[in-house]
Short mmCIF file of C-alpha atoms in Angstrom, two decimals:
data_model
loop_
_atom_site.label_atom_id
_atom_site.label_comp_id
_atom_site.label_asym_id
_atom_site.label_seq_id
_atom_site.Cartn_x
_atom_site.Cartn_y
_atom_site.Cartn_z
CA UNK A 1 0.00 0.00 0.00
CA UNK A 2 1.26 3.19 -1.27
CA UNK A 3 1.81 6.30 1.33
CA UNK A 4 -0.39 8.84 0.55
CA UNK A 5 1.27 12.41 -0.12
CA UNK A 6 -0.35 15.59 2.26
CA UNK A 7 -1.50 17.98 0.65
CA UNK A 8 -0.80 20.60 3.40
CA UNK A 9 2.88 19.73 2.44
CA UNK A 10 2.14 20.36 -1.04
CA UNK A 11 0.52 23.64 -0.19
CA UNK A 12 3.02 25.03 1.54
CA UNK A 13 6.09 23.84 -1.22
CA UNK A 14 3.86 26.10 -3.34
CA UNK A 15 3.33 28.87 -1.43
CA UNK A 16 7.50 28.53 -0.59
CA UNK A 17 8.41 28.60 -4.16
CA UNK A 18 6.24 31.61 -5.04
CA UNK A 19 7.95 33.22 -2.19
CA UNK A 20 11.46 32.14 -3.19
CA UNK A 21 10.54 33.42 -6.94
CA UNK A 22 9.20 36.93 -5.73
CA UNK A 23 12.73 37.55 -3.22
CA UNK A 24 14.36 36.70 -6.84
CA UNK A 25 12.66 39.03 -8.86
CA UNK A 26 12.68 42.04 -5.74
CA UNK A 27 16.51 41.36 -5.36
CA UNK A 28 17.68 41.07 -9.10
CA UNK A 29 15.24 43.81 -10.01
CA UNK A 30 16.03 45.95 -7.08
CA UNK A 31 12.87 46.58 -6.04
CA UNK A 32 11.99 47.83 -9.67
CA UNK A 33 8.99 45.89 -10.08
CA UNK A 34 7.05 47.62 -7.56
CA UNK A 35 8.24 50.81 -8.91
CA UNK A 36 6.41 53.07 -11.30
CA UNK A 37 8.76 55.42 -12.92
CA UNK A 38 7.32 58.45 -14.83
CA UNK A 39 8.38 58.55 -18.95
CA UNK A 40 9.40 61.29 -20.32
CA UNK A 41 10.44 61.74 -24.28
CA UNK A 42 13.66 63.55 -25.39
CA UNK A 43 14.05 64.42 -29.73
CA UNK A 44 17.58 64.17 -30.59
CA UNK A 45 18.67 65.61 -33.40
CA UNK A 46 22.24 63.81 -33.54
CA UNK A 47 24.27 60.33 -33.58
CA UNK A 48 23.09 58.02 -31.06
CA UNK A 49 25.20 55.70 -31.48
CA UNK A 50 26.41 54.37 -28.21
CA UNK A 51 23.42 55.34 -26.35
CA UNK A 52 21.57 52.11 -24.89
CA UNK A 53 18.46 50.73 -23.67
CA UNK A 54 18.86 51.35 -19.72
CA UNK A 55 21.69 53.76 -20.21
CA UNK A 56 21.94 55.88 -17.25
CA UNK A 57 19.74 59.34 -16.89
CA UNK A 58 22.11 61.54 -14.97
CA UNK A 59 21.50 65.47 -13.36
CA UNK A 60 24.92 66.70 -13.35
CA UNK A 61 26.38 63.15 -12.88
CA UNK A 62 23.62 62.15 -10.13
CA UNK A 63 21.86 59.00 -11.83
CA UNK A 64 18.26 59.37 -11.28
CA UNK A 65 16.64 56.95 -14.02
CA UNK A 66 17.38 55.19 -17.44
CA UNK A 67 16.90 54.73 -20.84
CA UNK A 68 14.08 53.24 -21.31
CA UNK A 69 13.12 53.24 -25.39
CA UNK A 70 15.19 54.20 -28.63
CA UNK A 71 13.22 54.30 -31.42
CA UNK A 72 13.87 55.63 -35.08
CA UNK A 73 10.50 57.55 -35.47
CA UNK A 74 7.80 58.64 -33.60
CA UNK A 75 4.33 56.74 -33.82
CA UNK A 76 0.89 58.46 -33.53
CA UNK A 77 0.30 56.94 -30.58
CA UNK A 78 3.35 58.41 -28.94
CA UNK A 79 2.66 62.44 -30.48
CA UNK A 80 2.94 64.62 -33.11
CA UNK A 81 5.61 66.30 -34.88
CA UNK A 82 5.63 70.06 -35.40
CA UNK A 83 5.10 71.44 -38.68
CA UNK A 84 8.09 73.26 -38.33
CA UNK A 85 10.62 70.62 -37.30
CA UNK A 86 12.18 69.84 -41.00
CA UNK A 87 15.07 67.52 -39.57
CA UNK A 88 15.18 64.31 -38.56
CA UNK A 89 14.51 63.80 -34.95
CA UNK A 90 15.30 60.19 -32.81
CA UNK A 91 13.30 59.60 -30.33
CA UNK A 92 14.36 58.22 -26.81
CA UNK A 93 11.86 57.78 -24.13
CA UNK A 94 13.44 58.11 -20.63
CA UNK A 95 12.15 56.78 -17.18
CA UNK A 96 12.69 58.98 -14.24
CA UNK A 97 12.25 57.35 -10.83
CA UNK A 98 10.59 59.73 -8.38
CA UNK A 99 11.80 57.51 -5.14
CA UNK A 100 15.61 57.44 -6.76
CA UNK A 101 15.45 60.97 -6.84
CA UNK A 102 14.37 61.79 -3.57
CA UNK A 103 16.81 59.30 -2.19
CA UNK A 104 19.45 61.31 -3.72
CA UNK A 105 18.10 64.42 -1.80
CA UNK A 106 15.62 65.66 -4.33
CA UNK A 107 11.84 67.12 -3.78
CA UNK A 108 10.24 65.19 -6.84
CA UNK A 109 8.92 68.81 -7.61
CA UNK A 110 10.08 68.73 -10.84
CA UNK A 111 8.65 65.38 -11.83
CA UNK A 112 5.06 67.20 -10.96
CA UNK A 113 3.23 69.53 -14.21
CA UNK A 114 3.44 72.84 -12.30
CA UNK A 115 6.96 72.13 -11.34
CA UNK A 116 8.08 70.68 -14.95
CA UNK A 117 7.39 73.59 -16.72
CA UNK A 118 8.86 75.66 -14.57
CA UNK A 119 12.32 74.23 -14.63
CA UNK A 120 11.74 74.27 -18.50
CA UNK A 121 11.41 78.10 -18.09
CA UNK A 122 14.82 78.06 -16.03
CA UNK A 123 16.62 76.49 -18.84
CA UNK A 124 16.17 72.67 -18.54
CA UNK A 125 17.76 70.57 -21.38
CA UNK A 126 18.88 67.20 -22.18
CA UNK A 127 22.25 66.32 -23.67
CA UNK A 128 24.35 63.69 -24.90
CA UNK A 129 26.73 62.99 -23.34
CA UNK A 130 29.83 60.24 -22.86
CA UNK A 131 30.15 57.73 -20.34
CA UNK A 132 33.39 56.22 -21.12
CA UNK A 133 35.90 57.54 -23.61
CA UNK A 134 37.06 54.09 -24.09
CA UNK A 135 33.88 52.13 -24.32
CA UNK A 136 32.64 54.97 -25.91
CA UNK A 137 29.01 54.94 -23.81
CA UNK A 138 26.79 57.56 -23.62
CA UNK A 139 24.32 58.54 -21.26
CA UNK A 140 21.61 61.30 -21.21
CA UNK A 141 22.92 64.16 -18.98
CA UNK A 142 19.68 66.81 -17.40
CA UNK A 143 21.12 70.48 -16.50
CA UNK A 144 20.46 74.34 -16.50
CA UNK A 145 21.00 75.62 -20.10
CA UNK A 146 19.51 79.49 -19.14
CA UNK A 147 20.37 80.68 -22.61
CA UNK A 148 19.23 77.59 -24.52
CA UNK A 149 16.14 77.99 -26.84
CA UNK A 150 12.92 75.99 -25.92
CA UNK A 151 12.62 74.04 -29.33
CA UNK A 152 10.26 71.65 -28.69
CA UNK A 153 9.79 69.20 -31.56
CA UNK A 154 6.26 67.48 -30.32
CA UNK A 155 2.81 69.36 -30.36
CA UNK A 156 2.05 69.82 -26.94
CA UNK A 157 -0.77 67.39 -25.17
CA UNK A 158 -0.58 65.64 -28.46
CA UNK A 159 1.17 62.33 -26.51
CA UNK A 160 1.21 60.75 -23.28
CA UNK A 161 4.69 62.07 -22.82
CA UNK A 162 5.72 65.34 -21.60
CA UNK A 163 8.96 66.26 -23.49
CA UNK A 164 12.00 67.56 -22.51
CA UNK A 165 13.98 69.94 -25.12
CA UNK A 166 17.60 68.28 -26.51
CA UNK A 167 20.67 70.67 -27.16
CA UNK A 168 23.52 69.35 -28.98
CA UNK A 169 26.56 68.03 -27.75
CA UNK A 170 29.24 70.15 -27.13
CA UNK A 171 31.33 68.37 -30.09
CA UNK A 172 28.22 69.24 -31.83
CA UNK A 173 27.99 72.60 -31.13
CA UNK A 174 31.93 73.47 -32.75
CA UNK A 175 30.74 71.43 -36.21
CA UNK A 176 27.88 73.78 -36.18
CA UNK A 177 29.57 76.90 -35.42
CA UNK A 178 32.77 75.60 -37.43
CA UNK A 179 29.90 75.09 -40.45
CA UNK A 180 28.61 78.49 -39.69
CA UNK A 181 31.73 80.48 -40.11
CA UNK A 182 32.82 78.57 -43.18
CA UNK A 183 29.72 79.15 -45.12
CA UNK A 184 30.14 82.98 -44.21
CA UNK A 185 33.70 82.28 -45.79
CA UNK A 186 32.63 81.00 -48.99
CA UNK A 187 30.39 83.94 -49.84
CA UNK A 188 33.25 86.31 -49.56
CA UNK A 189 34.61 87.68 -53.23
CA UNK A 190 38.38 87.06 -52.56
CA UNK A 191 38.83 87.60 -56.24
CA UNK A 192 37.44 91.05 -56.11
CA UNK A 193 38.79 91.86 -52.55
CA UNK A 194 42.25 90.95 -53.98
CA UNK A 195 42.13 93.13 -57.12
CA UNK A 196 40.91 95.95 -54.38
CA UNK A 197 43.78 95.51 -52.43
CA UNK A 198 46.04 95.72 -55.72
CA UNK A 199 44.76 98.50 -56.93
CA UNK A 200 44.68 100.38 -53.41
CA UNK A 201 48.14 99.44 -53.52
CA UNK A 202 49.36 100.58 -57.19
CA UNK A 203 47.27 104.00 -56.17
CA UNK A 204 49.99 104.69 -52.82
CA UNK A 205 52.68 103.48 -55.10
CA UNK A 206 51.61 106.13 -57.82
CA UNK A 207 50.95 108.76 -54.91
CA UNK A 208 54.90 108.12 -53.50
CA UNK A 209 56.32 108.54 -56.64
CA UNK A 210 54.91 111.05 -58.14
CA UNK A 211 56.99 114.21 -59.01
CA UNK A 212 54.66 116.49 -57.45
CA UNK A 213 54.49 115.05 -53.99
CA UNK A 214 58.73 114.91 -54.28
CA UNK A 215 57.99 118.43 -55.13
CA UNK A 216 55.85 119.37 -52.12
CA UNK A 217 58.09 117.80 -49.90
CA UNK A 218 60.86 120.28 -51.34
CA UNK A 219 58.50 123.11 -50.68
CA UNK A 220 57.98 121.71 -47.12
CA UNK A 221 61.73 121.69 -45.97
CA UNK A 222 61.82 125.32 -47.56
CA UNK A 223 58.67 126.27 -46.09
CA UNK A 224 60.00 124.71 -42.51
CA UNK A 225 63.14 126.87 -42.41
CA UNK A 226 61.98 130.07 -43.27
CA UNK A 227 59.16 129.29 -40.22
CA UNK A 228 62.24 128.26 -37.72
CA UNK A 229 64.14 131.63 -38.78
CA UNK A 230 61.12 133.22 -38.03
CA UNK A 231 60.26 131.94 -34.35
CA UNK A 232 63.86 132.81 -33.83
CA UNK A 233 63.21 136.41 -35.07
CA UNK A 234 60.27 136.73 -33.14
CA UNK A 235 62.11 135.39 -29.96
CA UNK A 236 64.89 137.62 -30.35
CA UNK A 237 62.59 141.01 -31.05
CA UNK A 238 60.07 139.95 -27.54
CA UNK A 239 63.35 139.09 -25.53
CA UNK A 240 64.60 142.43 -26.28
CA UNK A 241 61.38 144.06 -25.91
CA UNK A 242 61.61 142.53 -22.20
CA UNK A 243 65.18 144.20 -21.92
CA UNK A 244 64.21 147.28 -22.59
CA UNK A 245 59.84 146.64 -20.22
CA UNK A 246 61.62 146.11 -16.90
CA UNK A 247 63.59 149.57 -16.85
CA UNK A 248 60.63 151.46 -18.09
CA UNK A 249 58.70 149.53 -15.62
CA UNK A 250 61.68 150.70 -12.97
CA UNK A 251 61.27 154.23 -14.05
CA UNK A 252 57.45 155.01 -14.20
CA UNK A 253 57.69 153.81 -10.35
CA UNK A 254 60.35 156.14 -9.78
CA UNK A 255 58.23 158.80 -11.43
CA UNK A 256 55.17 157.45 -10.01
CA UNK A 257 57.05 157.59 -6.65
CA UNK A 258 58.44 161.73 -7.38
CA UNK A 259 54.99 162.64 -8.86
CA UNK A 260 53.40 161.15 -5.50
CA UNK A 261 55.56 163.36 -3.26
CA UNK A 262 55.12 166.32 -5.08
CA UNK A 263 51.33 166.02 -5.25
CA UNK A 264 51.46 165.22 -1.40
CA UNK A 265 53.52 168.90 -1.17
CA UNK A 266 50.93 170.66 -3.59
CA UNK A 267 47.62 169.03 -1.27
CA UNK A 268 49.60 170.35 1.84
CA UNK A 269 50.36 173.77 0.04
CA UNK A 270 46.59 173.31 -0.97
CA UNK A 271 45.23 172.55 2.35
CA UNK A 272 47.30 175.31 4.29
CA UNK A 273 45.61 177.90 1.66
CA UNK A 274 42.18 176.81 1.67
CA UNK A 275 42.70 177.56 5.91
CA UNK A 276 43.80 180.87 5.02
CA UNK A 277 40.61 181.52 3.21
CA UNK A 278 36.60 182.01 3.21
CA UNK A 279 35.05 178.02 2.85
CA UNK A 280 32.71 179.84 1.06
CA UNK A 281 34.53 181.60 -1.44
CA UNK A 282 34.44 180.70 -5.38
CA UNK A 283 38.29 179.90 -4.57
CA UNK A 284 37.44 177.39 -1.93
CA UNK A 285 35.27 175.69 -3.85
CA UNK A 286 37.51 175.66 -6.72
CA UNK A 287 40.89 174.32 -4.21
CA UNK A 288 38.53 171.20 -3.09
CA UNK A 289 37.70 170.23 -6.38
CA UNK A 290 41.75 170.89 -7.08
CA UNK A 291 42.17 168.19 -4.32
CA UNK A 292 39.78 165.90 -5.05
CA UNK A 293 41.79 165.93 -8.72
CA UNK A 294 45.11 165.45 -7.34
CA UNK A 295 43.84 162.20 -4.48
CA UNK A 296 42.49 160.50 -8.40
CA UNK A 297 45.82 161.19 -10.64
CA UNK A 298 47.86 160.08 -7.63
CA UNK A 299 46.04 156.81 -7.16
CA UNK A 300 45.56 155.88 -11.17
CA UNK A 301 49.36 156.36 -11.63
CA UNK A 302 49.95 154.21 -8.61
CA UNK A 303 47.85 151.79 -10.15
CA UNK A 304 48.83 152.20 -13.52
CA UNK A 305 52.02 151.02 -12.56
CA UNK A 306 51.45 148.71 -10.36
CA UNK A 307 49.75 146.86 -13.44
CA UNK A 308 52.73 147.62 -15.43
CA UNK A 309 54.92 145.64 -13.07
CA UNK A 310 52.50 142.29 -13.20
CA UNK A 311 52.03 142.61 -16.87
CA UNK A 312 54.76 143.78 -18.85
CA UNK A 313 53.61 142.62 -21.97
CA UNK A 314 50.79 144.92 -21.81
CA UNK A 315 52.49 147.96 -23.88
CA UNK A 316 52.95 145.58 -26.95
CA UNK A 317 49.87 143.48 -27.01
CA UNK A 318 47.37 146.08 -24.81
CA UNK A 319 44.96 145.73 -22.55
CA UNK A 320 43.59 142.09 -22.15
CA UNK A 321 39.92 142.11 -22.73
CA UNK A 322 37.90 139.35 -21.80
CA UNK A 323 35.03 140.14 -23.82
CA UNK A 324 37.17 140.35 -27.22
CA UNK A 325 38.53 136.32 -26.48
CA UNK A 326 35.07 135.24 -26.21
#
């Protein structure tokens, strides 16, 4: 008689392996299986070769999800292209995993609508860029781009992925600017700009050879001696005209010096005889206004040369009048 098997026992060998198969799956996977990462789709316009399916999605070398699709066009199911993107776009849908990022010390705003277009405003951008210089790996690098255009290649709403706007990569960006400036090369006229040149040339060669610029410059050296013998006339006549200032200078102060005593004689002489006299008298009268002449002359010569002495130059050139420089 055969021993019959339990079934308890086969119950629980069940139950053991499904438990055995799910600590598998959670270990291998790391925990990915319960995890529901939000997708997100990037348009690249260049190479992507060495980009791979779970390639690493990195914010400024911080991994916070992976590659999760490559794909060589986009399906109508997936969005629409704009009617002004003419180029060929890749798509590459990416899977950001909110619970990676916060681990790493992120909010998880960003993952949110409100939040998402807001760090689009700030400059957001995806870019290519390499993992391993000798594997030659790449992997999709998020950062701050301020002055970055927002060229989004997908009609808004019109998928179930919000995009995120590509730049090039940076080896990209010096083949473009490179193309740039050698197309502004080619539609230069060097044929033209050299016959310019020659001729602008042949024209000074003309110009330094002619006879009538030799003969100017003949003229010149002429024209530049008789000017030196001049200035040293001109030098010679003022520095003898300031030989001959200072003891005229010297001599109306001696004069101005006599002519002051002798007035200060006559206004005593004056003022003795107008004591001697009726106040009231025509004479009187006539000595004040006497006096009042001499106290003028005797200060205007006193200041006349008094000037004299701070401006020498005054009895060639004059006066200075202000009102004449303006």
């Amino acid at each position: 008689m055969t021993k019959r098997i339990s079934p308890t026992a086969i119950g629980v060998f069940v139950v053991a392996s499904f438990a055995i198969l799910l600590a598998a799956i959670v270990v291998v996977g790391s925990g990915s299986l319960f995890r529901k990462p939000l997708k997100f789709i990037c348009m690249f316009q260049g190479n992507l070769n060495g980009l791979k399916v779970g390639a690493p999605v990195k914010i400024r070398g911080v991994q916070i999800g992976t590659v999760a699709a490559i794909k060589l066009r986009l399906s109508p199911s997936e969005g629409q292209l704009r009617q002004d993107v003419m180029d060929l776009r890749l798509p590459v849908i990416v899977a950001l995993d909110r619970s990676q990022l916060t681990a790493q010390g992120g909010t998880g705003e960003a993952l949110e609508k409100a939040g998402f277009e807001d760090m689009l405003k700030r400059g957001m951008r995806a870019q290519l860029k390499t993992e391993s210089l000798l594997t030659g790996l790449l992997y999709i690098d998020l950062d701050l781009h301020p002055n970055a255009p927002l060229n989004l290649a997908i009609e808004p709403g019109s998928g179930p992925y919000r995009e995120i706007p590509t730049i090039p990569t940076d080896l990209e960006a010096v083949q473009e600017q490179a193309t740039k400036a050698l197309a502004k090369l080619e539609q230069i006229d060097f044929q033209a700009l050299v016959i310019s040149i020659t001729t602008a040339a042949n024209s000074i060669n003309s110009i330094a050879t002619s006879a009538s610029l030799k003969a100017t410059l003949e003229s010149l050296k002429d024209t530049t001696a008789n000017l030196n013998t001049t200035i040293i006339s001109v030098r010679a006549a003022v520095n003898n005209l300031n030989t001959k200032i200072d003891p005229l200078v010297a001599s109306l102060h001696q004069n101005s010096d006599e002519v002051n005593s002798t007035l200060k004689q006559t206004r005593a002489a004056l003022v003795d005889l107008q004591s001697a006299i009726d106040p009231e008298s025509p004479l009187a009268i006539h000595l004040n206004a006497a006096l009042d002449q001499l106290t003028d002359t005797t200060r205007s010569i006193g200041e006349f040369a008094d000037y004299l002495q701070r401006n020498p130059g005054a009895l060639v050139r004059g006066k200075y009048d202000a009102g004449k420089q303006q």
